[in-house]
């Protein structure tokens, strides 16, 4: 894939994370690409679906598998607004996705309180995951969704305090 295509796909994942942040969900977005075409999109919906597994990556993987009518997603690439948690990394590995591109890193998430608020356990070095190729791109562009999320959740917290 060309650098331009990678940037376009990553911007789509970042846009999904920004939409999630604006509605008070965790600021995570995912796009799965096969043959230079987006085949699946996912945005965090843990709160809305009341489902601890409704991470952007999981939603996108389910959609891709359904569209391709197979659970082996070899030949696909996933673009994530941030580094994946352990659950999502395991799902990506289990689905045989060829490569991960991510924008925000663990440090960015820690600085925004996302990890504290959502118990988003980041990737622990694991030999099983070593074969998955990962590359960091467009980090600066993805930071906006973390900032929006911080503002939205701070406003929600203030509103909850008023109601008490």
Coordinates of N, CA, C and O in Angstrom, one line a residue:
X1 N 0.8 -1.2 0.0 CA 0.0 0.0 0.0 C 0.9 1.2 0.0 O 1.9 1.3 0.6
X2 N 0.4 2.3 -0.6 CA 1.1 3.5 -0.7 C 1.0 4.3 0.6 O 0.1 4.0 1.4
X3 N 1.9 5.2 0.9 CA 1.9 6.0 2.1 C 0.6 6.8 2.1 O 0.0 7.0 3.1
X4 N 0.2 7.3 0.9 CA -1.1 8.1 0.8 C -2.3 7.2 1.3 O -3.1 7.7 2.0
X5 N -2.4 6.0 0.8 CA -3.4 5.1 1.2 C -3.4 4.8 2.7 O -4.5 4.9 3.3
X6 N -2.3 4.6 3.2 CA -2.2 4.4 4.7 C -2.7 5.6 5.4 O -3.4 5.4 6.4
X7 N -2.3 6.8 5.0 CA -2.8 8.0 5.7 C -4.3 8.1 5.6 O -5.0 8.5 6.5
X8 N -4.9 7.8 4.4 CA -6.3 7.9 4.2 C -7.0 7.0 5.1 O -8.0 7.3 5.7
X9 N -6.6 5.7 5.2 CA -7.2 4.7 6.0 C -7.1 5.1 7.5 O -8.1 5.0 8.2
X10 N -5.9 5.6 7.9 CA -5.7 6.0 9.3 C -6.6 7.2 9.6 O -7.2 7.2 10.7
X11 N -6.8 8.1 8.7 CA -7.7 9.2 9.0 C -9.1 8.8 9.2 O -9.8 9.4 10.0
X12 N -9.5 7.8 8.5 CA -10.9 7.2 8.7 C -11.0 6.6 10.1 O -12.0 6.9 10.8
X13 N -10.0 5.9 10.6 CA -10.0 5.3 11.9 C -10.0 6.5 13.0 O -10.7 6.4 14.0
X14 N -9.2 7.5 12.7 CA -9.2 8.7 13.6 C -10.5 9.4 13.6 O -11.0 9.8 14.7
X15 N -11.2 9.5 12.5 CA -12.5 10.1 12.4 C -13.5 9.3 13.3 O -14.3 9.9 14.0
X16 N -13.4 8.0 13.2 CA -14.3 7.2 14.0 C -14.1 7.4 15.5 O -15.0 7.4 16.3
X17 N -12.8 7.5 15.8 CA -12.5 7.7 17.3 C -13.0 9.0 17.7 O -13.5 9.2 18.9
X18 N -12.9 10.0 16.9 CA -13.4 11.4 17.2 C -14.9 11.3 17.4 O -15.5 11.9 18.4
X19 N -15.6 10.6 16.6 CA -17.1 10.5 16.7 C -17.4 9.8 18.0 O -18.4 10.2 18.7
X20 N -16.7 8.8 18.4 CA -16.9 8.1 19.6 C -16.7 9.0 20.8 O -17.5 9.0 21.8
X21 N -15.6 9.8 20.8 CA -15.3 10.7 21.9 C -16.4 11.7 22.0 O -16.8 12.0 23.2
X22 N -17.0 12.2 21.0 CA -18.0 13.2 21.0 C -19.3 12.8 21.6 O -20.1 13.6 22.2
X23 N -19.5 11.5 21.6 CA -20.7 10.9 22.2 C -20.5 10.3 23.6 O -21.3 9.6 24.2
X24 N -19.2 10.5 24.1 CA -18.9 10.0 25.4 C -18.4 8.6 25.5 O -18.1 8.1 26.6
X25 N -18.2 7.9 24.4 CA -17.6 6.6 24.3 C -16.1 6.8 24.4 O -15.6 7.9 24.1
X26 N -15.3 5.7 24.6 CA -13.9 5.8 24.6 C -13.4 6.2 23.2 O -14.1 5.8 22.2
X27 N -12.4 7.0 23.0 CA -12.0 7.5 21.7 C -11.2 6.5 20.9 O -10.0 6.7 20.7
X28 N -11.8 5.4 20.5 CA -11.2 4.4 19.7 C -11.9 4.1 18.4 O -13.1 4.0 18.4
X29 N -11.2 4.1 17.3 CA -11.7 3.7 16.0 C -10.9 2.7 15.3 O -9.6 2.7 15.5
X30 N -11.5 1.9 14.4 CA -10.8 0.9 13.7 C -11.3 0.8 12.2 O -12.5 0.9 12.0
X31 N -10.4 0.5 11.3 CA -10.8 0.3 9.9 C -10.0 -0.9 9.4 O -8.8 -1.0 9.7
X32 N -10.7 -1.8 8.8 CA -10.0 -3.0 8.2 C -10.1 -2.8 6.7 O -11.1 -2.5 6.1
X33 N -8.9 -3.1 6.1 CA -8.7 -2.9 4.6 C -8.3 -4.2 4.0 O -7.4 -4.9 4.5
X34 N -8.9 -4.5 2.8 CA -8.4 -5.6 2.0 C -8.4 -5.2 0.6 O -9.3 -4.5 0.1
X35 N -7.3 -5.4 -0.1 CA -7.1 -5.1 -1.5 C -7.4 -3.6 -1.7 O -8.1 -3.2 -2.6
X36 N -6.8 -2.7 -0.8 CA -6.9 -1.3 -0.9 C -8.4 -0.7 -0.8 O -8.7 0.4 -1.2
X37 N -9.3 -1.5 -0.2 CA -10.7 -1.1 0.0 C -11.0 -1.3 1.5 O -10.7 -2.4 2.1
X38 N -11.8 -0.4 2.1 CA -12.3 -0.5 3.4 C -13.4 -1.5 3.4 O -14.4 -1.4 2.6
X39 N -13.3 -2.6 4.2 CA -14.3 -3.6 4.2 C -15.0 -3.6 5.6 O -16.1 -4.2 5.7
X40 N -14.5 -2.9 6.6 CA -15.1 -2.9 7.9 C -14.7 -1.6 8.7 O -13.5 -1.2 8.5
X41 N -15.6 -1.2 9.5 CA -15.3 0.0 10.4 C -15.8 -0.4 11.8 O -16.8 -1.1 11.9
X42 N -15.1 0.2 12.8 CA -15.6 0.0 14.1 C -15.3 1.2 15.0 O -14.3 1.8 14.8
X43 N -16.2 1.5 15.9 CA -16.0 2.6 16.8 C -16.4 2.0 18.2 O -17.3 1.2 18.3
X44 N -15.7 2.5 19.2 CA -16.0 2.0 20.6 C -17.5 2.2 20.9 O -18.0 3.3 20.7
X45 N -18.1 1.1 21.4 CA -19.5 1.2 21.8 C -19.8 0.4 23.2 O -20.9 -0.1 23.4
X46 N -18.8 0.4 24.0 CA -18.9 -0.3 25.3 C -20.0 0.2 26.1 O -20.8 -0.6 26.6
X47 N -20.1 1.5 26.3 CA -21.1 2.1 27.1 C -22.5 1.9 26.5 O -23.5 1.5 27.2
X48 N -22.7 2.2 25.3 CA -24.0 2.2 24.6 C -24.5 0.8 24.5 O -25.7 0.6 24.6
X49 N -23.7 -0.2 24.2 CA -24.1 -1.6 24.1 C -24.1 -2.3 25.4 O -24.6 -3.4 25.5
X50 N -23.6 -1.7 26.4 CA -23.4 -2.3 27.7 C -22.7 -3.7 27.5 O -23.1 -4.7 27.9
X51 N -21.6 -3.6 26.8 CA -20.8 -4.8 26.4 C -19.3 -4.5 26.5 O -18.8 -3.7 25.8
X52 N -18.7 -5.1 27.5 CA -17.2 -4.9 27.7 C -16.4 -5.3 26.5 O -15.2 -4.9 26.4
X53 N -16.9 -6.1 25.6 CA -16.1 -6.5 24.4 C -16.4 -5.6 23.2 O -15.8 -5.9 22.1
X54 N -17.2 -4.6 23.3 CA -17.6 -3.8 22.1 C -16.5 -2.7 21.8 O -16.8 -1.5 21.6
X55 N -15.3 -3.1 21.7 CA -14.2 -2.3 21.4 C -14.2 -2.1 19.8 O -14.8 -2.9 19.1
X56 N -13.7 -1.0 19.4 CA -13.7 -0.7 17.9 C -13.1 -1.8 17.1 O -13.7 -2.2 16.1
X57 N -12.0 -2.4 17.6 CA -11.3 -3.5 16.9 C -12.2 -4.7 16.7 O -12.3 -5.3 15.6
X58 N -12.9 -5.1 17.8 CA -13.7 -6.3 17.8 C -14.9 -6.0 16.9 O -15.3 -6.9 16.1
X59 N -15.5 -4.9 17.0 CA -16.7 -4.6 16.1 C -16.2 -4.6 14.6 O -16.9 -5.2 13.8
X60 N -15.1 -4.1 14.3 CA -14.6 -4.1 12.9 C -14.2 -5.5 12.5 O -14.6 -5.9 11.3
X61 N -13.6 -6.3 13.3 CA -13.3 -7.7 13.0 C -14.6 -8.5 12.7 O -14.7 -9.3 11.8
X62 N -15.6 -8.3 13.6 CA -16.8 -9.1 13.4 C -17.5 -8.7 12.0 O -18.0 -9.5 11.3
X63 N -17.5 -7.4 11.7 CA -18.0 -6.9 10.5 C -17.3 -7.4 9.3 O -17.9 -7.9 8.3
X64 N -15.9 -7.4 9.4 CA -15.1 -7.9 8.3 C -15.4 -9.4 8.0 O -15.5 -9.9 6.9
X65 N -15.4 -10.2 9.1 CA -15.6 -11.6 9.0 C -17.0 -11.9 8.4 O -17.2 -12.8 7.5
X66 N -18.0 -11.1 8.8 CA -19.3 -11.3 8.3 C -19.4 -10.9 6.8 O -20.0 -11.7 6.0
X67 N -18.8 -9.8 6.4 CA -18.8 -9.4 5.0 C -18.0 -10.4 4.1 O -18.4 -10.6 3.0
X68 N -16.9 -10.9 4.6 CA -16.1 -11.8 3.8 C -16.6 -13.2 3.9 O -16.1 -14.1 3.2
X69 N -17.5 -13.5 4.9 CA -18.0 -14.8 5.1 C -16.9 -15.8 5.5 O -17.0 -17.0 5.1
X70 N -16.0 -15.3 6.3 CA -14.9 -16.2 6.8 C -14.3 -15.6 8.0 O -14.3 -14.4 8.1
X71 N -13.7 -16.4 8.9 CA -13.1 -15.9 10.1 C -11.6 -15.6 9.9 O -11.0 -15.0 10.7
X72 N -11.1 -16.2 8.9 CA -9.6 -16.0 8.6 C -9.5 -14.7 7.7 O -9.9 -14.7 6.6
X73 N -9.0 -13.6 8.4 CA -8.8 -12.3 7.7 C -7.4 -12.1 7.1 O -7.0 -11.0 7.0
X74 N -6.8 -13.2 6.7 CA -5.5 -13.1 6.1 C -5.6 -12.2 4.9 O -6.6 -12.2 4.2
X75 N -4.6 -11.3 4.6 CA -4.7 -10.4 3.5 C -5.3 -9.1 3.9 O -5.4 -8.2 3.1
X76 N -5.7 -9.0 5.1 CA -6.3 -7.7 5.6 C -5.3 -7.0 6.5 O -4.4 -7.5 7.1
X77 N -5.5 -5.7 6.5 CA -4.7 -4.8 7.4 C -5.7 -4.0 8.2 O -6.8 -3.6 7.8
X78 N -5.3 -3.7 9.5 CA -6.2 -3.0 10.4 C -5.5 -1.6 10.8 O -4.3 -1.6 11.0
X79 N -6.3 -0.6 10.7 CA -5.8 0.8 11.1 C -6.6 1.1 12.4 O -7.8 1.1 12.4
X80 N -5.8 1.5 13.4 CA -6.4 1.8 14.7 C -6.0 3.2 15.2 O -4.9 3.6 15.0
X81 N -6.9 3.8 15.8 CA -6.6 5.2 16.3 C -5.6 5.1 17.5 O -5.0 6.1 17.8
X82 N -5.5 4.0 18.1 CA -4.4 3.8 19.2 C -4.0 2.4 19.2 O -4.6 1.5 18.7
X83 N -2.9 2.2 19.9 CA -2.4 0.8 20.2 C -3.5 0.0 20.8 O -4.3 0.5 21.6
X84 N -3.6 -1.3 20.4 CA -4.7 -2.1 20.9 C -4.5 -2.7 22.3 O -3.3 -2.8 22.8
X85 N -5.6 -2.9 23.0 CA -5.5 -3.6 24.3 C -5.2 -5.1 24.1 O -5.2 -5.6 23.0
X86 N -5.0 -5.8 25.2 CA -4.7 -7.2 25.1 C -5.8 -8.0 24.4 O -5.5 -8.9 23.6
X87 N -7.0 -7.7 24.8 CA -8.2 -8.5 24.2 C -8.2 -8.3 22.7 O -8.3 -9.2 21.9
X88 N -8.1 -7.0 22.2 CA -8.1 -6.7 20.8 C -6.9 -7.3 20.1 O -7.0 -7.7 18.9
X89 N -5.8 -7.2 20.7 CA -4.6 -7.8 20.0 C -4.8 -9.3 19.8 O -4.4 -9.8 18.8
X90 N -5.3 -9.9 20.8 CA -5.6 -11.4 20.7 C -6.6 -11.6 19.6 O -6.4 -12.6 18.8
X91 N -7.6 -10.8 19.5 CA -8.6 -11.0 18.4 C -7.9 -10.7 17.0 O -8.2 -11.5 16.1
X92 N -7.1 -9.7 16.9 CA -6.4 -9.4 15.7 C -5.5 -10.6 15.3 O -5.5 -11.0 14.1
X93 N -4.8 -11.1 16.2 CA -3.9 -12.3 16.0 C -4.8 -13.5 15.6 O -4.4 -14.2 14.6
X94 N -5.8 -13.8 16.3 CA -6.7 -14.9 16.0 C -7.3 -14.8 14.6 O -7.5 -15.8 14.0
X95 N -7.6 -13.6 14.2 CA -8.2 -13.4 12.9 C -7.2 -13.4 11.7 O -7.5 -13.4 10.6
X96 N -5.9 -13.5 12.1 CA -4.8 -13.6 11.1 C -4.7 -12.3 10.3 O -4.3 -12.4 9.1
X97 N -5.0 -11.2 10.9 CA -4.8 -9.9 10.2 C -3.3 -9.7 10.0 O -2.5 -9.9 10.9
X98 N -2.9 -9.3 8.8 CA -1.5 -9.2 8.4 C -0.7 -8.1 9.1 O 0.5 -8.3 9.4
X99 N -1.3 -6.9 9.3 CA -0.5 -5.8 9.9 C -1.4 -4.8 10.6 O -2.6 -4.7 10.2
X100 N -0.9 -4.2 11.6 CA -1.6 -3.2 12.4 C -0.8 -1.9 12.2 O 0.4 -1.8 12.3
X101 N -1.6 -0.8 11.8 CA -1.1 0.5 11.8 C -1.9 1.2 13.0 O -3.1 1.0 13.1
X102 N -1.2 2.0 13.8 CA -1.9 2.6 14.9 C -1.4 4.1 15.0 O -0.3 4.4 14.6
X103 N -2.2 4.9 15.6 CA -1.8 6.3 15.7 C -1.4 6.7 17.2 O -0.2 6.7 17.4
X104 N -2.3 6.8 18.1 CA -1.9 7.1 19.5 C -1.2 5.9 20.1 O -1.5 4.8 19.9
X105 N -0.2 6.3 21.0 CA 0.5 5.2 21.7 C 0.1 5.1 23.1 O -0.8 5.9 23.6
X106 N 0.6 4.2 23.8 CA 0.3 3.9 25.2 C 0.5 5.2 26.1 O -0.4 5.5 26.9
X107 N 1.6 5.9 25.9 CA 1.8 7.1 26.7 C 0.7 8.1 26.4 O 0.3 8.8 27.4
X108 N 0.3 8.3 25.2 CA -0.8 9.3 24.9 C -2.0 8.9 25.7 O -2.7 9.8 26.2
X109 N -2.4 7.6 25.7 CA -3.6 7.2 26.4 C -3.4 7.4 27.9 O -4.4 7.8 28.6
X110 N -2.3 7.1 28.4 CA -2.0 7.3 29.9 C -2.2 8.8 30.2 O -2.8 9.1 31.3
X111 N -1.7 9.6 29.4 CA -1.8 11.1 29.7 C -3.2 11.6 29.6 O -3.5 12.6 30.2
X112 N -4.1 10.9 28.9 CA -5.4 11.4 28.7 C -6.4 10.8 29.7 O -7.6 11.0 29.7
X113 N -5.9 9.9 30.6 CA -6.7 9.2 31.6 C -7.6 8.1 31.0 O -8.4 7.5 31.7
X114 N -7.5 7.8 29.7 CA -8.3 6.7 29.1 C -8.0 5.4 29.8 O -8.9 4.7 30.1
X115 N -6.8 5.1 30.0 CA -6.4 3.8 30.6 C -7.0 3.7 32.0 O -7.5 2.6 32.4
X116 N -7.0 4.7 32.8 CA -7.6 4.7 34.1 C -9.1 4.5 34.1 O -9.7 3.7 34.8
X117 N -9.7 5.3 33.3 CA -11.2 5.3 33.3 C -11.8 4.0 32.7 O -12.8 3.6 33.1
X118 N -11.1 3.4 31.7 CA -11.7 2.2 31.1 C -11.0 0.9 31.4 O -11.3 -0.1 30.8
X119 N -10.0 1.0 32.3 CA -9.2 -0.2 32.6 C -8.7 -0.8 31.3 O -8.7 -2.0 31.1
X120 N -8.3 0.0 30.4 CA -7.9 -0.4 29.0 C -6.5 -1.0 29.2 O -5.5 -0.3 29.2
X121 N -6.4 -2.3 29.4 CA -5.1 -2.9 29.6 C -4.3 -3.0 28.3 O -4.7 -3.6 27.4
X122 N -3.2 -2.3 28.3 CA -2.4 -2.2 27.1 C -1.6 -3.5 26.9 O -1.5 -4.3 27.8
X123 N -1.1 -3.6 25.7 CA -0.4 -4.8 25.3 C 0.8 -5.1 26.2 O 1.7 -4.2 26.4
X124 N 0.9 -6.3 26.7 CA 2.0 -6.7 27.4 C 2.9 -7.6 26.4 O 2.3 -8.3 25.6
X125 N 4.2 -7.4 26.5 CA 5.0 -8.2 25.6 C 4.7 -9.7 25.7 O 4.7 -10.2 26.8
X126 N 4.3 -10.2 24.6 CA 3.8 -11.6 24.6 C 4.4 -12.3 23.3 O 4.2 -11.7 22.2
X127 N 5.1 -13.4 23.4 CA 5.7 -14.0 22.3 C 4.6 -14.3 21.2 O 4.9 -14.3 20.0
X128 N 3.4 -14.6 21.6 CA 2.4 -15.0 20.6 C 2.1 -13.8 19.7 O 1.8 -13.9 18.5
X129 N 2.3 -12.6 20.2 CA 2.0 -11.4 19.4 C 3.2 -10.9 18.6 O 3.0 -10.0 17.8
X130 N 4.4 -11.4 18.8 CA 5.6 -10.9 18.2 C 5.5 -11.0 16.7 O 6.1 -10.2 16.0
X131 N 4.8 -11.9 16.1 CA 4.7 -12.1 14.7 C 3.8 -11.0 14.0 O 3.8 -10.9 12.8
X132 N 3.0 -10.3 14.8 CA 2.1 -9.3 14.2 C 2.9 -8.0 13.9 O 3.6 -7.5 14.8
X133 N 2.9 -7.6 12.7 CA 3.6 -6.4 12.3 C 2.8 -5.2 12.7 O 1.6 -5.1 12.4
X134 N 3.5 -4.2 13.4 CA 2.8 -3.0 13.9 C 3.6 -1.8 13.4 O 4.9 -1.8 13.4
X135 N 2.9 -0.7 13.0 CA 3.6 0.5 12.6 C 2.8 1.7 13.1 O 1.6 1.8 13.0
X136 N 3.5 2.7 13.7 CA 2.9 3.9 14.2 C 2.9 5.0 13.2 O 3.9 5.3 12.6
X137 N 1.7 5.5 12.8 CA 1.5 6.6 11.8 C 0.5 7.6 12.3 O -0.5 7.2 13.0
X138 N 0.6 8.8 11.9 CA -0.4 9.9 12.1 C -0.7 10.1 13.6 O -1.9 10.5 13.9
X139 N 0.2 9.9 14.5 CA -0.1 10.1 15.9 C -0.6 11.5 16.3 O -1.6 11.6 17.0
X140 N 0.0 12.5 15.7 CA -0.4 13.9 16.1 C -1.8 14.1 15.7 O -2.6 14.8 16.4
X141 N -2.3 13.6 14.6 CA -3.7 13.8 14.1 C -4.7 13.1 15.0 O -5.8 13.6 15.3
X142 N -4.3 12.0 15.6 CA -5.2 11.2 16.4 C -5.3 11.8 17.8 O -6.3 11.5 18.5
X143 N -4.4 12.6 18.3 CA -4.5 13.2 19.6 C -5.7 14.0 19.8 O -6.2 14.1 21.0
X144 N -6.3 14.6 18.8 CA -7.5 15.4 18.9 C -8.7 14.6 19.6 O -9.4 15.1 20.4
X145 N -8.8 13.3 19.2 CA -9.9 12.5 19.8 C -9.7 12.3 21.3 O -10.7 12.3 22.0
X146 N -8.5 12.2 21.7 CA -8.2 12.1 23.1 C -8.6 13.4 23.9 O -9.2 13.3 25.0
X147 N -8.3 14.5 23.3 CA -8.6 15.8 23.9 C -10.1 16.0 23.9 O -10.7 16.4 25.0
X148 N -10.8 15.6 22.9 CA -12.3 15.7 22.9 C -12.9 14.8 23.9 O -13.8 15.2 24.7
X149 N -12.4 13.6 24.0 CA -12.9 12.6 25.0 C -12.7 13.2 26.4 O -13.7 13.1 27.2
X150 N -11.6 13.8 26.6 CA -11.3 14.3 28.0 C -12.3 15.4 28.3 O -12.9 15.4 29.4
X151 N -12.6 16.3 27.4 CA -13.6 17.4 27.6 C -15.0 16.8 27.8 O -15.7 17.3 28.7
X152 N -15.4 15.9 27.0 CA -16.7 15.3 27.1 C -16.9 14.6 28.4 O -17.9 14.8 29.1
X153 N -15.9 13.8 28.8 CA -16.0 13.0 30.1 C -16.0 13.9 31.3 O -16.6 13.7 32.3
X154 N -15.2 15.0 31.2 CA -15.1 16.0 32.3 C -16.5 16.6 32.5 O -17.0 16.8 33.6
X155 N -17.1 17.0 31.3 CA -18.5 17.6 31.4 C -19.5 16.6 32.0 O -20.4 16.9 32.8
X156 N -19.4 15.3 31.6 CA -20.3 14.3 32.1 C -20.1 14.1 33.6 O -21.1 14.0 34.3
X157 N -18.9 14.2 34.1 CA -18.6 14.1 35.5 C -19.2 15.2 36.3 O -19.8 15.1 37.3
X158 N -19.1 16.4 35.7 CA -19.6 17.6 36.4 C -21.1 17.5 36.4 O -21.8 17.8 37.4
X159 N -21.8 17.0 35.4 CA -23.2 16.8 35.3 C -23.7 15.8 36.4 O -24.7 16.0 37.1
X160 N -22.9 14.7 36.5 CA -23.3 13.7 37.5 C -23.2 14.2 38.9 O -24.0 13.9 39.7
X161 N -22.2 15.1 39.1 CA -22.0 15.7 40.5 C -23.1 16.6 40.8 O -23.6 16.6 41.9
X162 N -23.6 17.3 39.8 CA -24.8 18.2 40.0 C -26.0 17.4 40.4 O -26.9 17.9 41.1
X163 N -26.2 16.3 39.7 CA -27.4 15.4 40.0 C -27.4 14.8 41.3 O -28.4 14.4 41.8
X164 N -26.2 14.7 42.0 CA -26.1 14.0 43.3 C -26.5 14.9 44.3 O -27.0 15.7 44.8

